Amino acid sequence: MVEHGYTHNKEAHLKRLRRIEGQARGLQRMVEEDKYCIDILTQVSAMTRALQSVSLSLLEEHLGHCVAGAIEHGGPEAEAKLKEANEAIARLVKS
């Protein structure tokens, strides 16, 4: 089995993602039930923050495990992992 940076926190990440999945179902229900716009937007904001939190945690683990390991070994893999991490950070900043 390949060990990724998040492997040691996999269950915690899955738990958080299941909670976010529940939030998405709740949002669908709110729209189906014609809830007030601001209440829906408040829940969208909460879900967005939850996803950002998961993203930052995964990024931190990636940097600490995958990128750090590649840098330790050096060579082209290190450059590739740094480029990949920079691109991931750029995507997160844009969202």
CSV table of N, CA, C and O in Angstrom, one decimal:
chain,number,residue,atom,x,y,z
A,1,MET,N,0.8,-1.2,0.0
A,1,MET,CA,0.0,0.0,0.0
A,1,MET,C,0.9,1.2,0.0
A,1,MET,O,1.8,1.3,0.7
A,2,VAL,N,0.5,2.2,-0.8
A,2,VAL,CA,1.2,3.5,-0.9
A,2,VAL,C,0.8,4.3,0.3
A,2,VAL,O,-0.3,4.4,0.6
A,3,GLU,N,1.8,4.9,1.0
A,3,GLU,CA,1.5,5.8,2.1
A,3,GLU,C,1.6,7.2,1.6
A,3,GLU,O,2.6,7.7,1.1
A,4,HIS,N,0.5,7.9,1.8
A,4,HIS,CA,0.4,9.3,1.4
A,4,HIS,C,0.6,10.2,2.7
A,4,HIS,O,0.5,9.6,3.8
A,5,GLY,N,0.7,11.5,2.5
A,5,GLY,CA,0.8,12.3,3.7
A,5,GLY,C,-0.4,12.3,4.6
A,5,GLY,O,-0.2,12.4,5.8
A,6,TYR,N,-1.5,12.0,4.1
A,6,TYR,CA,-2.8,12.0,4.9
A,6,TYR,C,-3.1,10.6,5.5
A,6,TYR,O,-4.0,10.5,6.3
A,7,THR,N,-2.3,9.6,5.1
A,7,THR,CA,-2.6,8.2,5.6
A,7,THR,C,-2.9,8.1,7.0
A,7,THR,O,-3.9,7.5,7.5
A,8,HIS,N,-2.1,8.7,7.9
A,8,HIS,CA,-2.2,8.6,9.3
A,8,HIS,C,-3.5,9.3,9.8
A,8,HIS,O,-3.9,9.0,10.9
A,9,ASN,N,-4.1,10.2,9.1
A,9,ASN,CA,-5.3,10.9,9.4
A,9,ASN,C,-6.5,10.6,8.5
A,9,ASN,O,-7.5,11.3,8.5
A,10,LYS,N,-6.4,9.5,7.8
A,10,LYS,CA,-7.4,9.1,6.8
A,10,LYS,C,-8.8,9.0,7.4
A,10,LYS,O,-9.7,9.6,6.9
A,11,GLU,N,-8.9,8.4,8.6
A,11,GLU,CA,-10.3,8.2,9.2
A,11,GLU,C,-10.9,9.6,9.6
A,11,GLU,O,-12.0,9.8,9.4
A,12,ALA,N,-10.0,10.5,10.1
A,12,ALA,CA,-10.5,11.8,10.5
A,12,ALA,C,-10.9,12.6,9.2
A,12,ALA,O,-12.0,13.3,9.2
A,13,HIS,N,-10.2,12.5,8.1
A,13,HIS,CA,-10.5,13.1,6.9
A,13,HIS,C,-11.9,12.6,6.3
A,13,HIS,O,-12.7,13.3,5.9
A,14,LEU,N,-12.0,11.3,6.4
A,14,LEU,CA,-13.2,10.7,5.9
A,14,LEU,C,-14.4,11.1,6.7
A,14,LEU,O,-15.5,11.4,6.2
A,15,LYS,N,-14.2,11.2,8.0
A,15,LYS,CA,-15.3,11.7,8.9
A,15,LYS,C,-15.7,13.1,8.6
A,15,LYS,O,-16.9,13.4,8.5
A,16,ARG,N,-14.7,14.0,8.3
A,16,ARG,CA,-15.0,15.4,8.0
A,16,ARG,C,-15.7,15.4,6.6
A,16,ARG,O,-16.7,16.2,6.4
A,17,LEU,N,-15.3,14.6,5.7
A,17,LEU,CA,-15.9,14.6,4.3
A,17,LEU,C,-17.3,14.1,4.4
A,17,LEU,O,-18.2,14.6,3.7
A,18,ARG,N,-17.6,13.1,5.2
A,18,ARG,CA,-18.9,12.6,5.4
A,18,ARG,C,-19.8,13.7,6.0
A,18,ARG,O,-21.0,13.9,5.6
A,19,ARG,N,-19.3,14.5,6.9
A,19,ARG,CA,-20.0,15.6,7.5
A,19,ARG,C,-20.4,16.6,6.4
A,19,ARG,O,-21.5,17.2,6.3
A,20,ILE,N,-19.4,16.9,5.6
A,20,ILE,CA,-19.6,17.9,4.5
A,20,ILE,C,-20.6,17.3,3.5
A,20,ILE,O,-21.5,18.1,3.0
A,21,GLU,N,-20.6,16.0,3.2
A,21,GLU,CA,-21.6,15.4,2.4
A,21,GLU,C,-23.0,15.6,3.0
A,21,GLU,O,-23.9,15.9,2.2
A,22,GLY,N,-23.1,15.5,4.3
A,22,GLY,CA,-24.4,15.7,4.9
A,22,GLY,C,-24.8,17.2,4.8
A,22,GLY,O,-26.0,17.5,4.6
A,23,GLN,N,-23.8,18.1,4.9
A,23,GLN,CA,-24.2,19.5,4.7
A,23,GLN,C,-24.7,19.7,3.3
A,23,GLN,O,-25.7,20.5,3.1
A,24,ALA,N,-24.1,19.1,2.3
A,24,ALA,CA,-24.6,19.3,0.9
A,24,ALA,C,-26.0,18.7,0.8
A,24,ALA,O,-26.9,19.4,0.1
A,25,ARG,N,-26.3,17.6,1.4
A,25,ARG,CA,-27.7,17.1,1.3
A,25,ARG,C,-28.6,18.1,2.0
A,25,ARG,O,-29.8,18.3,1.6
A,26,GLY,N,-28.2,18.6,3.1
A,26,GLY,CA,-29.0,19.6,3.9
A,26,GLY,C,-29.3,20.9,3.0
A,26,GLY,O,-30.4,21.4,3.0
A,27,LEU,N,-28.3,21.3,2.2
A,27,LEU,CA,-28.5,22.4,1.3
A,27,LEU,C,-29.5,22.1,0.3
A,27,LEU,O,-30.4,22.9,0.0
A,28,GLN,N,-29.4,20.9,-0.3
A,28,GLN,CA,-30.4,20.5,-1.3
A,28,GLN,C,-31.8,20.5,-0.7
A,28,GLN,O,-32.8,21.0,-1.3
A,29,ARG,N,-31.9,20.0,0.5
A,29,ARG,CA,-33.2,20.0,1.2
A,29,ARG,C,-33.8,21.4,1.5
A,29,ARG,O,-34.9,21.7,1.3
A,30,MET,N,-32.9,22.3,1.8
A,30,MET,CA,-33.3,23.7,2.1
A,30,MET,C,-33.8,24.3,0.8
A,30,MET,O,-34.8,25.0,0.9
A,31,VAL,N,-33.2,24.0,-0.3
A,31,VAL,CA,-33.7,24.6,-1.6
A,31,VAL,C,-35.0,23.9,-1.9
A,31,VAL,O,-36.0,24.6,-2.3
A,32,GLU,N,-35.1,22.6,-1.8
A,32,GLU,CA,-36.4,21.9,-2.1
A,32,GLU,C,-37.5,22.5,-1.2
A,32,GLU,O,-38.6,22.5,-1.7
A,33,GLU,N,-37.2,22.8,0.0
A,33,GLU,CA,-38.2,23.3,0.9
A,33,GLU,C,-38.4,24.8,0.9
A,33,GLU,O,-39.1,25.4,1.7
A,34,ASP,N,-37.8,25.5,-0.1
A,34,ASP,CA,-37.9,26.9,-0.3
A,34,ASP,C,-37.6,27.7,0.9
A,34,ASP,O,-38.3,28.7,1.3
A,35,LYS,N,-36.4,27.4,1.6
A,35,LYS,CA,-36.0,28.1,2.7
A,35,LYS,C,-35.5,29.5,2.3
A,35,LYS,O,-35.2,29.8,1.1
A,36,TYR,N,-35.3,30.4,3.3
A,36,TYR,CA,-34.9,31.8,3.0
A,36,TYR,C,-33.5,31.8,2.4
A,36,TYR,O,-32.6,31.1,2.9
A,37,CYS,N,-33.3,32.7,1.4
A,37,CYS,CA,-32.0,32.7,0.7
A,37,CYS,C,-30.8,32.9,1.6
A,37,CYS,O,-29.8,32.2,1.5
A,38,ILE,N,-30.9,33.8,2.6
A,38,ILE,CA,-29.8,34.1,3.5
A,38,ILE,C,-29.4,32.9,4.3
A,38,ILE,O,-28.3,32.6,4.6
A,39,ASP,N,-30.4,32.1,4.7
A,39,ASP,CA,-30.2,30.9,5.5
A,39,ASP,C,-29.4,29.9,4.7
A,39,ASP,O,-28.5,29.3,5.1
A,40,ILE,N,-29.8,29.8,3.4
A,40,ILE,CA,-29.0,28.9,2.5
A,40,ILE,C,-27.6,29.4,2.3
A,40,ILE,O,-26.7,28.6,2.3
A,41,LEU,N,-27.5,30.7,2.0
A,41,LEU,CA,-26.1,31.2,1.8
A,41,LEU,C,-25.2,31.0,3.1
A,41,LEU,O,-24.0,30.8,2.9
A,42,THR,N,-25.8,31.1,4.2
A,42,THR,CA,-25.1,30.9,5.5
A,42,THR,C,-24.5,29.5,5.5
A,42,THR,O,-23.4,29.2,5.9
A,43,GLN,N,-25.4,28.5,5.1
A,43,GLN,CA,-25.0,27.1,5.1
A,43,GLN,C,-23.9,26.8,4.0
A,43,GLN,O,-23.0,26.0,4.2
A,44,VAL,N,-24.1,27.5,2.9
A,44,VAL,CA,-23.1,27.4,1.8
A,44,VAL,C,-21.7,27.9,2.3
A,44,VAL,O,-20.7,27.3,2.1
A,45,SER,N,-21.7,29.0,3.0
A,45,SER,CA,-20.5,29.5,3.6
A,45,SER,C,-19.9,28.6,4.6
A,45,SER,O,-18.6,28.4,4.6
A,46,ALA,N,-20.7,27.9,5.4
A,46,ALA,CA,-20.2,27.0,6.4
A,46,ALA,C,-19.6,25.8,5.7
A,46,ALA,O,-18.5,25.3,6.1
A,47,MET,N,-20.2,25.3,4.6
A,47,MET,CA,-19.7,24.2,3.9
A,47,MET,C,-18.4,24.5,3.2
A,47,MET,O,-17.5,23.7,3.1
A,48,THR,N,-18.3,25.8,2.6
A,48,THR,CA,-17.1,26.2,2.0
A,48,THR,C,-15.9,26.3,3.0
A,48,THR,O,-14.8,25.8,2.7
A,49,ARG,N,-16.2,26.8,4.2
A,49,ARG,CA,-15.1,26.8,5.2
A,49,ARG,C,-14.7,25.4,5.6
A,49,ARG,O,-13.5,25.1,5.8
A,50,ALA,N,-15.6,24.5,5.6
A,50,ALA,CA,-15.3,23.1,6.0
A,50,ALA,C,-14.4,22.5,4.9
A,50,ALA,O,-13.4,21.8,5.2
A,51,LEU,N,-14.8,22.7,3.6
A,51,LEU,CA,-13.9,22.2,2.5
A,51,LEU,C,-12.5,22.8,2.6
A,51,LEU,O,-11.5,22.1,2.3
A,52,GLN,N,-12.5,24.1,2.8
A,52,GLN,CA,-11.2,24.8,2.9
A,52,GLN,C,-10.3,24.2,4.0
A,52,GLN,O,-9.1,24.0,3.9
A,53,SER,N,-11.0,23.9,5.1
A,53,SER,CA,-10.3,23.3,6.3
A,53,SER,C,-9.7,21.9,5.9
A,53,SER,O,-8.5,21.6,6.2
A,54,VAL,N,-10.4,21.1,5.2
A,54,VAL,CA,-9.9,19.8,4.7
A,54,VAL,C,-8.8,20.0,3.7
A,54,VAL,O,-7.7,19.4,3.8
A,55,SER,N,-9.0,21.0,2.8
A,55,SER,CA,-7.9,21.3,1.8
A,55,SER,C,-6.6,21.7,2.5
A,55,SER,O,-5.5,21.2,2.1
A,56,LEU,N,-6.7,22.6,3.5
A,56,LEU,CA,-5.5,23.0,4.1
A,56,LEU,C,-4.8,21.9,4.9
A,56,LEU,O,-3.6,21.8,4.9
A,57,SER,N,-5.6,21.1,5.5
A,57,SER,CA,-5.0,19.9,6.3
A,57,SER,C,-4.3,19.0,5.3
A,57,SER,O,-3.2,18.5,5.6
A,58,LEU,N,-5.0,18.7,4.2
A,58,LEU,CA,-4.3,17.8,3.2
A,58,LEU,C,-3.1,18.4,2.6
A,58,LEU,O,-2.1,17.7,2.4
A,59,LEU,N,-3.1,19.7,2.4
A,59,LEU,CA,-1.9,20.4,1.8
A,59,LEU,C,-0.8,20.4,2.8
A,59,LEU,O,0.4,20.1,2.5
A,60,GLU,N,-1.1,20.6,4.1
A,60,GLU,CA,0.0,20.6,5.1
A,60,GLU,C,0.6,19.2,5.2
A,60,GLU,O,1.8,19.1,5.3
A,61,GLU,N,-0.2,18.2,5.1
A,61,GLU,CA,0.3,16.8,5.2
A,61,GLU,C,1.1,16.5,3.9
A,61,GLU,O,2.1,15.8,4.0
A,62,HIS,N,0.6,17.0,2.8
A,62,HIS,CA,1.4,16.7,1.5
A,62,HIS,C,2.8,17.4,1.6
A,62,HIS,O,3.8,16.8,1.2
A,63,LEU,N,2.8,18.6,2.1
A,63,LEU,CA,4.1,19.3,2.2
A,63,LEU,C,5.0,18.6,3.2
A,63,LEU,O,6.2,18.5,2.9
A,64,GLY,N,4.5,18.2,4.3
A,64,GLY,CA,5.3,17.6,5.3
A,64,GLY,C,5.7,16.2,5.0
A,64,GLY,O,6.8,15.7,5.5
A,65,HIS,N,5.0,15.5,4.1
A,65,HIS,CA,5.4,14.1,3.8
A,65,HIS,C,5.9,14.0,2.4
A,65,HIS,O,7.1,13.7,2.2
A,66,CYS,N,5.1,14.2,1.4
A,66,CYS,CA,5.5,14.0,0.0
A,66,CYS,C,6.5,15.0,-0.5
A,66,CYS,O,7.6,14.5,-1.0
A,67,VAL,N,6.3,16.2,-0.2
A,67,VAL,CA,7.3,17.2,-0.7
A,67,VAL,C,8.6,17.2,0.1
A,67,VAL,O,9.7,17.1,-0.5
A,68,ALA,N,8.5,17.1,1.4
A,68,ALA,CA,9.7,17.0,2.2
A,68,ALA,C,10.5,15.7,1.9
A,68,ALA,O,11.7,15.8,1.8
A,69,GLY,N,9.8,14.6,1.6
A,69,GLY,CA,10.5,13.4,1.2
A,69,GLY,C,11.2,13.5,-0.1
A,69,GLY,O,12.4,13.1,-0.3
A,70,ALA,N,10.6,14.2,-1.0
A,70,ALA,CA,11.2,14.4,-2.4
A,70,ALA,C,12.4,15.3,-2.3
A,70,ALA,O,13.4,15.0,-2.9
A,71,ILE,N,12.3,16.3,-1.5
A,71,ILE,CA,13.4,17.3,-1.3
A,71,ILE,C,14.6,16.6,-0.7
A,71,ILE,O,15.7,16.8,-1.0
A,72,GLU,N,14.3,15.7,0.3
A,72,GLU,CA,15.3,14.9,1.0
A,72,GLU,C,16.1,14.1,0.0
A,72,GLU,O,17.3,14.0,0.1
A,73,HIS,N,15.4,13.5,-1.0
A,73,HIS,CA,16.1,12.7,-2.0
A,73,HIS,C,16.7,13.5,-3.1
A,73,HIS,O,17.6,13.0,-3.8
A,74,GLY,N,16.1,14.7,-3.3
A,74,GLY,CA,16.7,15.6,-4.3
A,74,GLY,C,16.4,15.2,-5.8
A,74,GLY,O,15.5,14.3,-6.0
A,75,GLY,N,17.0,15.8,-6.7
A,75,GLY,CA,16.8,15.5,-8.1
A,75,GLY,C,15.6,16.0,-8.7
A,75,GLY,O,14.9,16.9,-8.2
A,76,PRO,N,15.2,15.5,-9.9
A,76,PRO,CA,14.0,16.0,-10.6
A,76,PRO,C,12.7,15.8,-9.9
A,76,PRO,O,11.8,16.6,-10.0
A,77,GLU,N,12.7,14.7,-9.1
A,77,GLU,CA,11.4,14.5,-8.3
A,77,GLU,C,11.2,15.6,-7.4
A,77,GLU,O,10.0,16.1,-7.2
A,78,ALA,N,12.2,16.2,-6.7
A,78,ALA,CA,12.0,17.3,-5.8
A,78,ALA,C,11.5,18.5,-6.5
A,78,ALA,O,10.5,19.2,-6.0
A,79,GLU,N,12.0,18.8,-7.7
A,79,GLU,CA,11.5,19.9,-8.5
A,79,GLU,C,10.1,19.7,-8.9
A,79,GLU,O,9.2,20.6,-8.8
A,80,ALA,N,9.7,18.5,-9.3
A,80,ALA,CA,8.4,18.2,-9.7
A,80,ALA,C,7.4,18.3,-8.6
A,80,ALA,O,6.3,18.9,-8.7
A,81,LYS,N,7.8,17.9,-7.4
A,81,LYS,CA,6.9,17.9,-6.2
A,81,LYS,C,6.7,19.4,-5.8
A,81,LYS,O,5.6,19.8,-5.4
A,82,LEU,N,7.7,20.2,-5.8
A,82,LEU,CA,7.6,21.6,-5.5
A,82,LEU,C,6.7,22.3,-6.5
A,82,LEU,O,5.8,23.1,-6.1
A,83,LYS,N,6.8,22.0,-7.8
A,83,LYS,CA,6.0,22.6,-8.8
A,83,LYS,C,4.5,22.2,-8.6
A,83,LYS,O,3.6,23.1,-8.6
A,84,GLU,N,4.3,21.0,-8.3
A,84,GLU,CA,3.0,20.4,-8.1
A,84,GLU,C,2.4,21.1,-6.9
A,84,GLU,O,1.2,21.5,-6.9
A,85,ALA,N,3.1,21.3,-5.8
A,85,ALA,CA,2.6,21.9,-4.6
A,85,ALA,C,2.3,23.4,-4.9
A,85,ALA,O,1.2,23.9,-4.4
A,86,ASN,N,3.1,24.1,-5.6
A,86,ASN,CA,2.8,25.5,-5.9
A,86,ASN,C,1.6,25.6,-6.8
A,86,ASN,O,0.7,26.5,-6.5
A,87,GLU,N,1.3,24.7,-7.7
A,87,GLU,CA,0.1,24.7,-8.5
A,87,GLU,C,-1.1,24.4,-7.7
A,87,GLU,O,-2.2,25.0,-7.8
A,88,ALA,N,-1.0,23.5,-6.7
A,88,ALA,CA,-2.1,23.2,-5.8
A,88,ALA,C,-2.4,24.4,-4.9
A,88,ALA,O,-3.6,24.7,-4.8
A,89,ILE,N,-1.4,25.1,-4.4
A,89,ILE,CA,-1.7,26.3,-3.6
A,89,ILE,C,-2.3,27.3,-4.4
A,89,ILE,O,-3.3,28.0,-4.0
A,90,ALA,N,-1.9,27.5,-5.7
A,90,ALA,CA,-2.5,28.5,-6.6
A,90,ALA,C,-4.0,28.2,-6.8
A,90,ALA,O,-4.8,29.1,-6.8
A,91,ARG,N,-4.3,26.9,-7.0
A,91,ARG,CA,-5.7,26.5,-7.2
A,91,ARG,C,-6.5,26.8,-5.9
A,91,ARG,O,-7.7,27.3,-6.0
A,92,LEU,N,-6.0,26.6,-4.8
A,92,LEU,CA,-6.7,26.8,-3.5
A,92,LEU,C,-6.9,28.3,-3.3
A,92,LEU,O,-8.0,28.7,-2.8
A,93,VAL,N,-5.9,29.1,-3.6
A,93,VAL,CA,-6.0,30.6,-3.5
A,93,VAL,C,-7.1,31.1,-4.4
A,93,VAL,O,-7.9,32.0,-4.0
A,94,LYS,N,-7.2,30.6,-5.6
A,94,LYS,CA,-8.2,31.1,-6.6
A,94,LYS,C,-9.6,30.7,-6.2
A,94,LYS,O,-10.6,31.4,-6.5
A,95,SER,N,-9.8,29.6,-5.4
A,95,SER,CA,-11.2,29.2,-5.1
A,95,SER,C,-11.8,29.9,-3.9
A,95,SER,O,-11.2,30.7,-3.3
